[in-house]
XYZ file of C-alpha atoms in Angstrom:
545
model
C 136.010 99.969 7.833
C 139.494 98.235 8.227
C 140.023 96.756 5.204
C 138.856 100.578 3.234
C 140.794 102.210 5.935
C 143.820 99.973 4.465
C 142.826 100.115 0.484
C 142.852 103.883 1.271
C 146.593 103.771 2.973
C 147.998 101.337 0.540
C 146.980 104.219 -2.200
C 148.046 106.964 -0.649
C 151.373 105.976 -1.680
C 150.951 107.571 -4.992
C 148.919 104.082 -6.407
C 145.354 104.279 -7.757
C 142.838 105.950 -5.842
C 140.646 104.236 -3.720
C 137.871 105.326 -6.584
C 139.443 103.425 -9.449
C 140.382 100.443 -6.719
C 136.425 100.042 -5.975
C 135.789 99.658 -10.109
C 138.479 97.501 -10.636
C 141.749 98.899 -10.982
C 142.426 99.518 -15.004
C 139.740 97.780 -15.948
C 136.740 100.269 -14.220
C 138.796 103.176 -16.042
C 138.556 102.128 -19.403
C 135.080 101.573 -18.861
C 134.077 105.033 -17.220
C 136.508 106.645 -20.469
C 134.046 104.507 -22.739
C 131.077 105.872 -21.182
C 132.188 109.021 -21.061
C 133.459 108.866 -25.052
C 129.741 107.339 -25.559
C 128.423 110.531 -23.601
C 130.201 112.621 -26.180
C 129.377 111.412 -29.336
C 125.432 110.887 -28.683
C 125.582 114.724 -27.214
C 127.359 115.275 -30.906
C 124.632 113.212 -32.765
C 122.093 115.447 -30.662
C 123.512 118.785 -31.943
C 123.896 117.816 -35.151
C 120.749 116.510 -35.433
C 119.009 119.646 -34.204
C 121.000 121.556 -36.586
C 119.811 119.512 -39.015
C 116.292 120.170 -38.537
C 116.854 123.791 -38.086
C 118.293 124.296 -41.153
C 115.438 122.000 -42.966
C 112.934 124.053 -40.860
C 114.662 127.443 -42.716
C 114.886 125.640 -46.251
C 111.184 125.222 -45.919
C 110.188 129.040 -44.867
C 112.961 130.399 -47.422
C 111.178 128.822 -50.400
C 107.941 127.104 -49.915
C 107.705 125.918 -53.123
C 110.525 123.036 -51.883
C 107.122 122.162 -49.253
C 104.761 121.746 -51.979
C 106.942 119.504 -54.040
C 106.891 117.149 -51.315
C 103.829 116.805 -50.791
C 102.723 116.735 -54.521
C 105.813 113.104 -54.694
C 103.817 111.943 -51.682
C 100.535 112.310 -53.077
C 101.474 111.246 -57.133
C 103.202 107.893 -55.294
C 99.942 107.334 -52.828
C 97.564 107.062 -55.930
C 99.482 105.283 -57.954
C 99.707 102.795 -54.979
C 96.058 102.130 -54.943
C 97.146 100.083 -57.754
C 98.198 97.237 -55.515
C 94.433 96.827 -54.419
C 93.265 95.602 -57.590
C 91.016 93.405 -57.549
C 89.387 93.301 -61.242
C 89.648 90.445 -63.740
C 93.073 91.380 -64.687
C 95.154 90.628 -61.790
C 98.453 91.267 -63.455
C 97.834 94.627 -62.722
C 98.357 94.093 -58.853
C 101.317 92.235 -59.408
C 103.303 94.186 -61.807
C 101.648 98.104 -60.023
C 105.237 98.479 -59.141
C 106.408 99.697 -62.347
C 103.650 102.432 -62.425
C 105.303 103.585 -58.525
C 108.536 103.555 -60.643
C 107.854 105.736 -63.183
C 106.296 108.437 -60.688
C 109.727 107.785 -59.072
C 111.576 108.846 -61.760
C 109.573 111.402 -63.482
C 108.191 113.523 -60.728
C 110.541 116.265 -61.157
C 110.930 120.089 -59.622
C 109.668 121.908 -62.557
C 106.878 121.175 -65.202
C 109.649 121.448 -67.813
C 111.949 118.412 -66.453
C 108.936 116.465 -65.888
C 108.355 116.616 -69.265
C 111.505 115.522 -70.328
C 111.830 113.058 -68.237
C 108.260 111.894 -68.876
C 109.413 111.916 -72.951
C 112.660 109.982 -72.224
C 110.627 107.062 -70.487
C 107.957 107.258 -72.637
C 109.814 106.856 -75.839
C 112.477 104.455 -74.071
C 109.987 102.057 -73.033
C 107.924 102.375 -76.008
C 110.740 101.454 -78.514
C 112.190 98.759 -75.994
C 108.718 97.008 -75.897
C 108.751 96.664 -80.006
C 111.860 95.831 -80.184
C 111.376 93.471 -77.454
C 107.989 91.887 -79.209
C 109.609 91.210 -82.347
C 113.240 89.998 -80.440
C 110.583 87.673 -78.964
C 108.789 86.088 -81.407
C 112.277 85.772 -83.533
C 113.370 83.664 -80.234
C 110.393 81.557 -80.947
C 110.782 80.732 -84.129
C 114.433 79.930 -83.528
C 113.232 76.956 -81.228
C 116.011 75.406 -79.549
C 118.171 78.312 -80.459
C 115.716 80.728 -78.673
C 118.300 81.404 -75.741
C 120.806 82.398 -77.826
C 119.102 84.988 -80.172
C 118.019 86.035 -76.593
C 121.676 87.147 -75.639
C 122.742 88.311 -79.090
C 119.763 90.670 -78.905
C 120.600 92.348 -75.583
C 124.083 92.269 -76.392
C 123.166 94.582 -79.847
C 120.578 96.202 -77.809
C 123.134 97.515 -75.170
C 125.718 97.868 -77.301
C 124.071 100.378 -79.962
C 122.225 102.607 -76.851
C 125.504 103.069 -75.131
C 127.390 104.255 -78.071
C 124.441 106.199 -79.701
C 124.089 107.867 -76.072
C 127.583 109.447 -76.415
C 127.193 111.156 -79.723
C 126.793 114.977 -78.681
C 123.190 115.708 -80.144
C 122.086 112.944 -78.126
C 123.126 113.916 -74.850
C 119.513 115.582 -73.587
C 118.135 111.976 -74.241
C 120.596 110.278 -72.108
C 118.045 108.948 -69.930
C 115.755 107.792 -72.609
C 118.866 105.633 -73.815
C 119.505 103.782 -70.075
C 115.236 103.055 -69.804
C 115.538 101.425 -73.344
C 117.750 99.189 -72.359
C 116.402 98.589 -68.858
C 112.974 98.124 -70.263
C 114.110 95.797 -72.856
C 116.168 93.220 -70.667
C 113.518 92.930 -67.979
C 110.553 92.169 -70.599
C 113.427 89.403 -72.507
C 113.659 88.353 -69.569
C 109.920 88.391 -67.962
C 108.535 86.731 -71.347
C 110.590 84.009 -71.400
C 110.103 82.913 -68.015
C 105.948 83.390 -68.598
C 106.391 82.933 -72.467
C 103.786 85.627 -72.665
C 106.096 88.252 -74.318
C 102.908 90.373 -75.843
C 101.194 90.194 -72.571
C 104.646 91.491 -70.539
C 105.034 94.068 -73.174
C 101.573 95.371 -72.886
C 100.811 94.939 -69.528
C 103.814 97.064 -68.721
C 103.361 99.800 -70.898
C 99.839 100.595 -69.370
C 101.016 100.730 -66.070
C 103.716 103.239 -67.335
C 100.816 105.147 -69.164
C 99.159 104.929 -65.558
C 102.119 106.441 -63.909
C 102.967 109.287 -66.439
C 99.203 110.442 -66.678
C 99.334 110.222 -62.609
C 102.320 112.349 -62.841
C 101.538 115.048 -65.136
C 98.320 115.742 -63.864
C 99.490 116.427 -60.254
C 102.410 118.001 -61.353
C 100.931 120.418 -63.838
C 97.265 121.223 -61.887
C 98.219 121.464 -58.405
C 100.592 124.489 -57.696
C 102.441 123.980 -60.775
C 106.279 124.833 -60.622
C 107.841 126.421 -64.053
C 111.119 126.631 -65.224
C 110.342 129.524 -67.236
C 109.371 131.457 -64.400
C 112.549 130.325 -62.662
C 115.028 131.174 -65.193
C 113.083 134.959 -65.318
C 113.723 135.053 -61.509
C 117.143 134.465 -61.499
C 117.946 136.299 -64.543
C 116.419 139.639 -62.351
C 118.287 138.441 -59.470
C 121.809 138.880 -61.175
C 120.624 142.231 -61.876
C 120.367 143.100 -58.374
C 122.938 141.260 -57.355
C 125.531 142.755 -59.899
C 124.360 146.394 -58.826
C 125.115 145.637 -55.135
C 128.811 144.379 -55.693
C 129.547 147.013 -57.913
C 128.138 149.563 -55.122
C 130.089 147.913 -52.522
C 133.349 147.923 -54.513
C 133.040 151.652 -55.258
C 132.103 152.327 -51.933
C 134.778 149.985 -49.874
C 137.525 151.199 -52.349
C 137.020 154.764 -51.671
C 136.579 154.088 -47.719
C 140.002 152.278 -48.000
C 138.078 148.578 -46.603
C 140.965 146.558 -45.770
C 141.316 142.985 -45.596
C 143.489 141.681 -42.714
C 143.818 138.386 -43.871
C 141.920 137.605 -47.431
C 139.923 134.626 -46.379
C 141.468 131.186 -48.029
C 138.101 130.229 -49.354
C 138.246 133.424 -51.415
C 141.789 132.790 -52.897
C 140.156 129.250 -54.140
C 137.176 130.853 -55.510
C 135.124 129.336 -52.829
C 131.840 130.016 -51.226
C 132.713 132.907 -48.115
C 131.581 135.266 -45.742
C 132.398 138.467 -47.622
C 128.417 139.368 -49.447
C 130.256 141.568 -52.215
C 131.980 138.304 -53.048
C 129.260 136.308 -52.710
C 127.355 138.685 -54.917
C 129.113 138.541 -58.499
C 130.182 135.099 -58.030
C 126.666 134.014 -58.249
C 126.383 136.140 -61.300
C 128.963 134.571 -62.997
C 128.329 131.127 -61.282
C 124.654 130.636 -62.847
C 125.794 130.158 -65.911
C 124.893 126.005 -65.918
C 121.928 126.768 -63.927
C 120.626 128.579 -66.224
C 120.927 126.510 -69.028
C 119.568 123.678 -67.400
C 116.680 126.174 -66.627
C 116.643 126.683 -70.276
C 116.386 123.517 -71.471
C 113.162 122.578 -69.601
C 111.814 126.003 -70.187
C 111.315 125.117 -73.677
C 109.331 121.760 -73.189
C 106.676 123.560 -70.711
C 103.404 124.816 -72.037
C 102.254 128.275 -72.726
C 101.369 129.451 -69.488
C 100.658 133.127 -67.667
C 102.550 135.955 -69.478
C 105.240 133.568 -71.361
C 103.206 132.309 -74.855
C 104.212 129.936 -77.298
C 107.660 129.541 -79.005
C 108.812 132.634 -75.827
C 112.369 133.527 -76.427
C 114.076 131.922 -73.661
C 117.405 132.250 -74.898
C 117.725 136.155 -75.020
C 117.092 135.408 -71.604
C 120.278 133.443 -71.647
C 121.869 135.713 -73.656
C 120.763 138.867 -71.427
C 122.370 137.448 -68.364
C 125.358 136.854 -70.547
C 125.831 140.059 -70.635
C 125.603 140.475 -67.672
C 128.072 138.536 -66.631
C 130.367 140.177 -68.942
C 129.774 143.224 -66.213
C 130.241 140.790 -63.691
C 133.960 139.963 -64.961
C 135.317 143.735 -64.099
C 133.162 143.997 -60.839
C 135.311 141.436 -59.787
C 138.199 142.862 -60.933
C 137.571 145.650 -58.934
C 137.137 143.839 -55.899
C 140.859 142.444 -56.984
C 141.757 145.578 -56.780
C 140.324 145.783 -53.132
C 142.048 142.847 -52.463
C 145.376 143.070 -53.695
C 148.945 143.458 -51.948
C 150.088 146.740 -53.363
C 147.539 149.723 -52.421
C 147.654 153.591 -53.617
C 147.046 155.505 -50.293
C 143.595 157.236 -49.307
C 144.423 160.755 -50.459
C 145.174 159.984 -53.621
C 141.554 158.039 -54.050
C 140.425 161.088 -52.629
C 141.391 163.265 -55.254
C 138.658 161.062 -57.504
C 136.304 160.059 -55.043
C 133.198 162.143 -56.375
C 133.850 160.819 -59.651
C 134.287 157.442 -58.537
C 131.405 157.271 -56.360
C 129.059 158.881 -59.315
C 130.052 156.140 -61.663
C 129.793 153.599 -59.360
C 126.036 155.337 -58.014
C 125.003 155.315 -61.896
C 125.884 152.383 -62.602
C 124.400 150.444 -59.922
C 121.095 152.487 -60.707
C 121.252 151.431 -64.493
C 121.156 147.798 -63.403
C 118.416 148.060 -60.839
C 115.991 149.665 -63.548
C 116.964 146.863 -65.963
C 116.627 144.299 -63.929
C 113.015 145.992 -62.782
C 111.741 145.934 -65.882
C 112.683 142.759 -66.538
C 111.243 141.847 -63.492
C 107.425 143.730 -64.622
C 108.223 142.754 -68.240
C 108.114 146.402 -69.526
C 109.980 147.978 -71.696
C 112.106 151.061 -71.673
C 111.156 154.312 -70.816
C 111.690 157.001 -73.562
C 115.443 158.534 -73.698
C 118.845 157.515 -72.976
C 119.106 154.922 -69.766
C 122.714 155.694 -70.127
C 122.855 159.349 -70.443
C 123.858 160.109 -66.759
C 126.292 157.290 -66.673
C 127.976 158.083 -69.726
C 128.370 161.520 -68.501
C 129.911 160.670 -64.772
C 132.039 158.123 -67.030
C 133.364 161.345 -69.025
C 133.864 163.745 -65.713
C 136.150 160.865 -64.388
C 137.895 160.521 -67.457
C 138.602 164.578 -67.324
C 139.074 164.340 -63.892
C 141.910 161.793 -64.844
C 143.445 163.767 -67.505
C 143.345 167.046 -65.740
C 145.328 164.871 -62.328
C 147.208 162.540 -64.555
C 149.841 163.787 -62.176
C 148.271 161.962 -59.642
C 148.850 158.154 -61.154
C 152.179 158.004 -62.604
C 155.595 159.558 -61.500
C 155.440 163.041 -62.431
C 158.973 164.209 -62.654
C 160.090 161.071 -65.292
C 157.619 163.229 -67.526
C 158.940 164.092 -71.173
C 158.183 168.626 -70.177
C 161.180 167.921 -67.524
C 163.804 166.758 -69.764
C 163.165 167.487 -73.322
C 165.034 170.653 -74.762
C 163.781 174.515 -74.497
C 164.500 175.034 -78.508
C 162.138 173.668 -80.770
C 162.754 173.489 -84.982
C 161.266 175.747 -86.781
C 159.767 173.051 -88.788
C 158.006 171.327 -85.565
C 156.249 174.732 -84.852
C 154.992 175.058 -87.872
C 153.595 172.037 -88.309
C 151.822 172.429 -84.510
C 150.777 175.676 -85.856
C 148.718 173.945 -88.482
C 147.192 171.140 -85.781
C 144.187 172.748 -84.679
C 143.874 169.431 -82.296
C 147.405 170.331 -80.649
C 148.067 172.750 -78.245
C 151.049 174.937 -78.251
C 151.574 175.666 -74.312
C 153.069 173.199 -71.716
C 153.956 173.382 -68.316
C 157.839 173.633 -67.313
C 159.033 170.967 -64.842
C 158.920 173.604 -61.934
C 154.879 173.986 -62.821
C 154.188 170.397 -62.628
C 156.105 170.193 -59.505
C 154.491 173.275 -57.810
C 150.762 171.954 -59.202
C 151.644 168.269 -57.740
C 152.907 169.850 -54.169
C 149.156 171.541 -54.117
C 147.634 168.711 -53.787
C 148.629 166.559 -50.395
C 149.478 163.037 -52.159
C 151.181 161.898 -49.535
C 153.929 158.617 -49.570
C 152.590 155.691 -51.357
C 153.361 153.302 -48.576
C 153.055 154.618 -45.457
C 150.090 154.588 -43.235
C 149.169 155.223 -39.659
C 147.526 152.924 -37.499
C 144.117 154.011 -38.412
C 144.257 153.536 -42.027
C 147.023 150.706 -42.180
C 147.428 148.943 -45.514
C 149.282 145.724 -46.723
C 152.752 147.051 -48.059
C 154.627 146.163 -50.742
C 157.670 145.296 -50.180
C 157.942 143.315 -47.015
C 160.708 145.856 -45.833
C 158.421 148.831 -45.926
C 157.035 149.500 -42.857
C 153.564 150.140 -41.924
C 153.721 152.691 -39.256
C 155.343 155.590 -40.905
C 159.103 154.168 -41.256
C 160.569 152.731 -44.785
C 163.490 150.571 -45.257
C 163.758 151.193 -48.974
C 165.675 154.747 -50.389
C 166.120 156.504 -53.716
C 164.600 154.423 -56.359
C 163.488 151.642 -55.525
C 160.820 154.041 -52.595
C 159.908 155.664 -56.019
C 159.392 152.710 -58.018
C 157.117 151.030 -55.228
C 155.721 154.630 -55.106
C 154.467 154.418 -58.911
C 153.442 150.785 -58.581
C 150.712 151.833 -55.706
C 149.639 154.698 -57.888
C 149.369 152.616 -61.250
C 146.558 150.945 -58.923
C 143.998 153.603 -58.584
C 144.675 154.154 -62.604
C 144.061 150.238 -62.517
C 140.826 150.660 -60.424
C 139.494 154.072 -62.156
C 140.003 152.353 -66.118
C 138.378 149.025 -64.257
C 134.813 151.570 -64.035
C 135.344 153.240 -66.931
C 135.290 149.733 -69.156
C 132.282 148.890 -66.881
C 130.341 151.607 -68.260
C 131.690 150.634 -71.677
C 130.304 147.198 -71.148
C 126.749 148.474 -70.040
C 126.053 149.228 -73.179
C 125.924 145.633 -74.328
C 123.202 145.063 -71.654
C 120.922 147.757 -72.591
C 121.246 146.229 -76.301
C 120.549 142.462 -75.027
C 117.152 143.932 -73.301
C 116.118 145.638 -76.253
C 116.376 142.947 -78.423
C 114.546 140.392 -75.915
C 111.657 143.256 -74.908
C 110.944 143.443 -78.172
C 110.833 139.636 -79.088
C 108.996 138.993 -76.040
C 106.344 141.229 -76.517
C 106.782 143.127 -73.600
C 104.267 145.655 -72.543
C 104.845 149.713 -73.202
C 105.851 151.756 -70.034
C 103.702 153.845 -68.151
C 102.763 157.380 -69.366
C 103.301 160.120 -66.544
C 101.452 162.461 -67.039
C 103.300 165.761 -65.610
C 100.675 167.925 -63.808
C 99.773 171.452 -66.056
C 101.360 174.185 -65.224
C 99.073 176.668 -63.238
C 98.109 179.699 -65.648
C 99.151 183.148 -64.470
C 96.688 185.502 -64.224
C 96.579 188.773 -65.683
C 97.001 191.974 -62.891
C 94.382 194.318 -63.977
């Protein structure tokens, strides 16, 4: 008790606590900071490892078909294993079964169509390797004591002529084909001349390939096979949809004034975000190398459910093209959502019916499409466009009839040109049957602008508050900037509802390629005739007597 009674006094003077004295001064606090960092970073590994597994546990229920591909590798590599028990007459199958496990490696693929390429790549890679190899071989042993070096010369014109031929542009898709050759070919040089059996290398390794391949395909292909095909028609409806609901949600934020308080970072980098509309066409226009990857192993697969032989696969390509051309002013629109100078919510009002319509119409033109590419039917009877064409046209009148509206209305030519007119010039208008004679004085314009409550361009109240342009115009009612330069920032905000409105109208214009695309692949793929609805008879009226 004395001596802590006296550890505790001679630290009560402001020197370590009597805590840190019992551990050993500066030495037991560096090691309780160490366990305590320790603490930290397995609680961190925890976390992060149960976020891991939650997010593999979601990957797995999203798409199950990710589930079955793992257990189809697992099983493929388990049979192929049983090589390794062999116990025949031939026992360099045991010892060599690990190029059969290789080739399931490097084969198994997602989709029946990439297993098939790779599967053609190794097959043809190996097989031209091995003759080359055999003959290589028995030119080494006729050389004798100059067998090692027509060895080396022959990888070295082996390599060389596989990595240059690889870079040519047609031969790109047979890359892979190119690296096996030359694999395959240095490990049998090499294998023979340590046995100086090259036939039996050569041949003993391409059957356990063969092995591997047929192991391959036939778990690949006959238990829950997975097509490209079918993938590429998937995603192909999926822009569809996804098209339809950013153009919906432009219209609709646009007109309901949706402002961003900050535009996220990710956005301005054309990153991955939060915001779905965003999220929406950029995977439109983003699926562009997915889907020809999709392509490109569609072709190799089989004839299988709906899709026959020789199935155009590239108007499916060229369909979501198309598509994507849409894609390009939806997100122009959403620029328009986005950017710095705004027109104020009165004037969108003075369109909003119009707007929405288009943007209503439009949407509903890309859901049928992409439904009937989804069922594989083709086109009802009649226009698909008609009712889009005509909201396109009430917008446009709308805009012609409130031009007013979207530029600066007194710099207009009826407020300063002259009264008189030549006699020659109303003659000559006479004789236009296109032109018309009457226009509004400066004082009707004014008086027709006044009747409909435009508002200031810039200024906001705290409900609907927009970004401003300039930095000097204020936000809550108030303005810095007089005389011209209010009226120039005036006409900049209302050039960008005409911005937004011609942004829809060219959409419409552009839907018209789409409708064309389908056509043409309905028809070359065959697809079935729509249902007949019957309409129910009219009841027959029956004579009063």
């Amino acid at each position: 008790m004395g001596s802590i009674k006296c550890n505790w006094a001679d630290n009560s003077g402001g020197k370590l606590p009597l805590l840190v004295s019992f551990w050993g001064n500066e030495d037991g606090g560096s090691r309780r900071r160490g366990l305590k960092v320790m603490r930290e970073k397995i609680k961190n590994s925890w976390v992060e490892f149960n976020d891991f597994a939650r997010k593999a546990l979601e990957m797995g229920r999203s798409d199950p078909r990710k589930v079955i591909f793992a257990v189809k590798m697992g099983l493929a590599l388990s049979l192929t294993s049983l090589l390794i028990f062999w116990k025949g007459s031939y026992q360099d199958f045991a010892q060599y079964s690990i190029w059969a496990i290789l080739t399931v490696i490097v084969m198994f693929e997602f989709s029946i169509g990439a297993t098939f390429i790779k599967g053609f790549n190794r097959g043809l890679g190996t097989l031209c390797a091995g003759i080359l190899a055999f003959c290589f071989a028995e030119l080494s042993v006729v050389a004798g004591k100059f067998e090692e070096v027509v060895i080396v010369i022959s990888i070295f014109l082996t390599g060389f002529c596989a990595s240059y031929l690889k870079l040519y542009p047609t031969m790109k898709p047979y890359e892979y084909g190119f690296r096996v050759f030359v694999l395959t070919y240095c490990i049998l040089m090499v294998a023979g001349n340590r046995t100086r059996e090259y036939s039996q290398a050569v041949l003993t390794r391409l059957v356990l390939i063969a092995a591997g391949a047929g192991v391959t395909l036939v778990v690949n292909i006959c238990i829950f096979p997975i097509w490209a095909g079918e993938s590429l028609h998937k995603l192909v409806v999926k822009n569809f949809k996804d098209l339809a609901t950013s153009l919906e949600g432009c219209v609709n934020g646009y007109l309901q004034c949706v402002e961003y308080e900050r535009i996220p970072s990710k956005i301005l980098t054309y990153q991955a975000a939060d915001d779905p509309l965003y999220n929406c066409y950029r995977s439109v226009v983003q699926s562009t190398s997915e889907e020809d990857t999709l392509l490109g192993f569609a072709t190799w697969e089989p004839p299988h459910g709906p899709y026959r032989h020789n199935y155009p696969w590239e108007n499916f390509v060229k369909v979501s093209g198309a598509v994507k051309h849409c894609a390009f002013t939806v997100m122009a629109l959403h620029g328009c959502i986005l950017s710095e100078i705004q027109a104020p919510a009165d004037r969108r009002h003075v369109f909003s019916n119009e707007l929405q319509k288009v943007g209503s119409e439009g949407a509903k033109v890309l859901r049928e499409l992409g439904s009937k590419l989804e069922k594989m039917e083709k086109l009802s009877p009649g226009d698909i466009l008609k009712n889009v064409h005509e909201a396109a046209e009430q917008l446009q009148q709308k805009i012609d009839h409130k031009s007013y509206v979207l530029v600066n209305s007194e710099g207009w030519e009826i407020g300063g040109r002259p009264m008189e007119l030549d006699l020659e010039d109303l003659i000559n208008a006479a004789e236009d049957e296109n032109m018309k004679l009457g226009s509004k004085s400066l004082s009707e314009a004014v008086l027709e602008v006044r009747s409909v409550s435009v508002g200031t361009a810039l200024c906001y109240d705290a409900k609907n508050t927009l970004r401003t342009w300039p930095s000097n115009v204020s936000a809550n009612g108030g303005s810095m900037v007089k005389g011209d330069e209010f009226k120039t920032y005036e006409s900049a905000s209302a050039l960008s509802l005409a911005t937004f409105t011609s942004l829809l109208i060219e959409f419409v214009a552009r839907l018209g390629n789409v409708v064309s695309s389908f056509e043409e692949l309905s028809l070359k793929a065959n697809f079935k005739d729509p249902p007949i609805i019957n309409m129910p008879p009219e009841p027959c009226k029956g004579i009063a007597t």
